[in-house]
PDB file of C-alpha atoms in Angstrom:
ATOM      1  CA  UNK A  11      -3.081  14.161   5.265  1.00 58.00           C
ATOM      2  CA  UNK A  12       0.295  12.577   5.371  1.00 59.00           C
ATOM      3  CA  UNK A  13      -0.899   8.767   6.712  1.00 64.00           C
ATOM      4  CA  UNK A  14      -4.426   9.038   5.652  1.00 68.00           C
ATOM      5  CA  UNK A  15      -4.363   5.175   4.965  1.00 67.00           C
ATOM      6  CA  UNK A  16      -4.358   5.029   8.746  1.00 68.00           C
ATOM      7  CA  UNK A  17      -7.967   5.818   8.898  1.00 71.00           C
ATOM      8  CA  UNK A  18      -8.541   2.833   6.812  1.00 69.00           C
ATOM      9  CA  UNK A  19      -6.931  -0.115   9.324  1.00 72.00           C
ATOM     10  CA  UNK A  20      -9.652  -2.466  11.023  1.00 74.00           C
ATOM     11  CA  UNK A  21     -12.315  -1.586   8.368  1.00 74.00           C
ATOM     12  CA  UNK A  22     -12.900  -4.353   5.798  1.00 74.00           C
ATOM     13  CA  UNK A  23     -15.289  -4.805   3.024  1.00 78.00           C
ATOM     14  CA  UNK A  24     -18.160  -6.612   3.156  1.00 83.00           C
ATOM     15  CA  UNK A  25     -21.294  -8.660   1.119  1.00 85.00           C
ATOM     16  CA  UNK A  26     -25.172  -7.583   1.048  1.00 88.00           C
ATOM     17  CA  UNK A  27     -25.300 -10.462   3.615  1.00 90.00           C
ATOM     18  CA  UNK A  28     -22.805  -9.165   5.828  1.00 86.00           C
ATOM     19  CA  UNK A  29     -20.365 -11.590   5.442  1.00 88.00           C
ATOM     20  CA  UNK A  30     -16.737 -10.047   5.647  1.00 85.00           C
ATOM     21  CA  UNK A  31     -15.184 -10.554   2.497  1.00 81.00           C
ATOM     22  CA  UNK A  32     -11.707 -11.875   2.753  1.00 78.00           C
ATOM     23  CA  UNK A  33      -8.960  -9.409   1.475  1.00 72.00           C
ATOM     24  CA  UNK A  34      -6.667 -10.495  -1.518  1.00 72.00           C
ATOM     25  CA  UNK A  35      -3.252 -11.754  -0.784  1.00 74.00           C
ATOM     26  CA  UNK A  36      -0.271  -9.506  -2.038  1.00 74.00           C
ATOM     27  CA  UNK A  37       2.467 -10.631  -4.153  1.00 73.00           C
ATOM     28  CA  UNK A  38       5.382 -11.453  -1.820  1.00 73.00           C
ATOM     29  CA  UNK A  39       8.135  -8.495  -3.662  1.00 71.00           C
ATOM     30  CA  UNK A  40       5.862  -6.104  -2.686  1.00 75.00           C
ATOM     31  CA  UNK A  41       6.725  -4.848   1.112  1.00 69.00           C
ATOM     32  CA  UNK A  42       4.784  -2.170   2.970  1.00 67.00           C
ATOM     33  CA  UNK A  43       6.733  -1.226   5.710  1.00 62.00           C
ATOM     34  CA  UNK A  44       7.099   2.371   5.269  1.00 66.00           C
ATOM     35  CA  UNK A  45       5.495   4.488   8.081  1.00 63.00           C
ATOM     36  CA  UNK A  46       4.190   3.777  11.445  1.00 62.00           C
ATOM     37  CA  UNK A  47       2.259   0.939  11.672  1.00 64.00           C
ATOM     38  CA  UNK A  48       1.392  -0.347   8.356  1.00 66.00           C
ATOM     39  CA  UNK A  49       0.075  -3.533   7.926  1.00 71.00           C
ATOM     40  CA  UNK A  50      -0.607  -5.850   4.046  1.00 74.00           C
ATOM     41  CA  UNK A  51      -4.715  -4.279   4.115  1.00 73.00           C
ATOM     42  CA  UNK A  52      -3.506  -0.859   4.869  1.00 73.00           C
ATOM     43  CA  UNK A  53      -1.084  -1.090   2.073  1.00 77.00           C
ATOM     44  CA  UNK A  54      -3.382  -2.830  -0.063  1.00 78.00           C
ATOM     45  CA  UNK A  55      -5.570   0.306   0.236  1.00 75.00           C
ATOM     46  CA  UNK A  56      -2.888   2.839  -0.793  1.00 77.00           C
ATOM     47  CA  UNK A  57      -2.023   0.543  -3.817  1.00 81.00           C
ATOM     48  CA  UNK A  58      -6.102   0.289  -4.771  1.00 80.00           C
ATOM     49  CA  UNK A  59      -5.990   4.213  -4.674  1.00 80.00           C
ATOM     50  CA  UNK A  60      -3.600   5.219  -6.443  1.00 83.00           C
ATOM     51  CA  UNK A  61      -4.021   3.206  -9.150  1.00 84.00           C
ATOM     52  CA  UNK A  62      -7.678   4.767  -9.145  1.00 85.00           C
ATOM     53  CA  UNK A  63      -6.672   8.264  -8.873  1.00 85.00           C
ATOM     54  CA  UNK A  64      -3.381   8.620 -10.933  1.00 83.00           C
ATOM     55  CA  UNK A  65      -2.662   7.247 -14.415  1.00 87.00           C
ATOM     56  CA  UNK A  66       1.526   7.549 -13.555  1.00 86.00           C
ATOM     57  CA  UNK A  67       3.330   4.636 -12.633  1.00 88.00           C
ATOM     58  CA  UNK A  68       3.212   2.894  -8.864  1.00 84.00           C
ATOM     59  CA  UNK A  69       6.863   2.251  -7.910  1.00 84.00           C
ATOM     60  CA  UNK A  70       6.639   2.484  -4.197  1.00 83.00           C
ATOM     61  CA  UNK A  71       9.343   4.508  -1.765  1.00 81.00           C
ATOM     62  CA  UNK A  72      12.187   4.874  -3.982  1.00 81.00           C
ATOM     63  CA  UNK A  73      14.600   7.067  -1.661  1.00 77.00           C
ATOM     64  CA  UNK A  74      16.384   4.986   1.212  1.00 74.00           C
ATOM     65  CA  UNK A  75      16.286   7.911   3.389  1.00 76.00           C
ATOM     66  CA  UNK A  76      12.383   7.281   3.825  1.00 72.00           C
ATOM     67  CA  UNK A  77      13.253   4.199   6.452  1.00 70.00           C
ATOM     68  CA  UNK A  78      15.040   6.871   8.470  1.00 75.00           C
ATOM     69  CA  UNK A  79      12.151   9.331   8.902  1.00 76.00           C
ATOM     70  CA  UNK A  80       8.952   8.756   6.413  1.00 68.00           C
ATOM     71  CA  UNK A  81       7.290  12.216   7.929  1.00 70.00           C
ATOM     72  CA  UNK A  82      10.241  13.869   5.870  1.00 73.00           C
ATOM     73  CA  UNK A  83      11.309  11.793   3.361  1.00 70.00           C
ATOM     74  CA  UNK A  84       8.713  10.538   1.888  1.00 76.00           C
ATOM     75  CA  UNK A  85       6.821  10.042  -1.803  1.00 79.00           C
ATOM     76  CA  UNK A  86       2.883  11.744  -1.539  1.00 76.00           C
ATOM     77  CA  UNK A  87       2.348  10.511  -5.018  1.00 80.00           C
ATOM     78  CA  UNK A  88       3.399   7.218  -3.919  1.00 81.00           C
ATOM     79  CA  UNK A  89       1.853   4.665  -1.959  1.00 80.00           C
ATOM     80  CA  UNK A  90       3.698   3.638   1.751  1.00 76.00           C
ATOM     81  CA  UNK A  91       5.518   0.727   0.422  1.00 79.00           C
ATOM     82  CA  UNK A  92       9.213   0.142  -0.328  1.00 80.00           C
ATOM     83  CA  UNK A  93       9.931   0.367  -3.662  1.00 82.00           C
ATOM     84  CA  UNK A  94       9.152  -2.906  -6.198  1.00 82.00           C
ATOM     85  CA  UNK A  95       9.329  -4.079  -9.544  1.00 80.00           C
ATOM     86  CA  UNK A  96       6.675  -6.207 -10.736  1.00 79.00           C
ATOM     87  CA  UNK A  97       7.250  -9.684 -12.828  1.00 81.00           C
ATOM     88  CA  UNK A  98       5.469 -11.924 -15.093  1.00 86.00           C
ATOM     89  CA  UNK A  99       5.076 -14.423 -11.727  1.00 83.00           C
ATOM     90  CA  UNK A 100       3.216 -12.071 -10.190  1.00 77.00           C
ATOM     91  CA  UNK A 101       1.121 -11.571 -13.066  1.00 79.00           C
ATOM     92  CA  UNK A 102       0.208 -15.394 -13.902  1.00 80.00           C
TER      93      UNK A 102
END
């Protein structure tokens, strides 16, 4: 499935008490705007799997022509995100 974070939006994770637990904050280089709809936790879950899933890099949307039409353009092995470089700020 093309957008299968989609099923993911609105759910969030929570304690054995119930209480939602609040999601992390992404660093600010990293952009998920790729796609219809996608929001920081939806993003957040496409960067949580496929770090899970695949041991190759993460370097988001790489080809320009993905803003124009993601359906066609786009990166499966990738997460929906535009495409980042990650710095020793982000780290610390």
């Amino acid at each position: 499935q093309l957008f299968w974070e989609k099923r993911l939006q609105g759910l969030s994770a929570s304690d054995v008490s119930e209480q939602i637990i609040k999601s992390m904050e992404l660093p600010k280089g990293l952009q998920g705007r790729v796609g219809p709809g996608n929001n920081d936790d939806t993003l957040l879950s496409a960067v949580a799997s496929a770090l899970h899933t695949s041991s190759a890099p993460i370097t988001g949307q790489v080809s320009a022509a993905v803003e124009k039409n993601p359906a066609v353009w786009l990166n499966t092995s990738q997460p929906l995100c535009k495409a980042f470089i990650v710095t020793d700020d982000d780290i610390r």
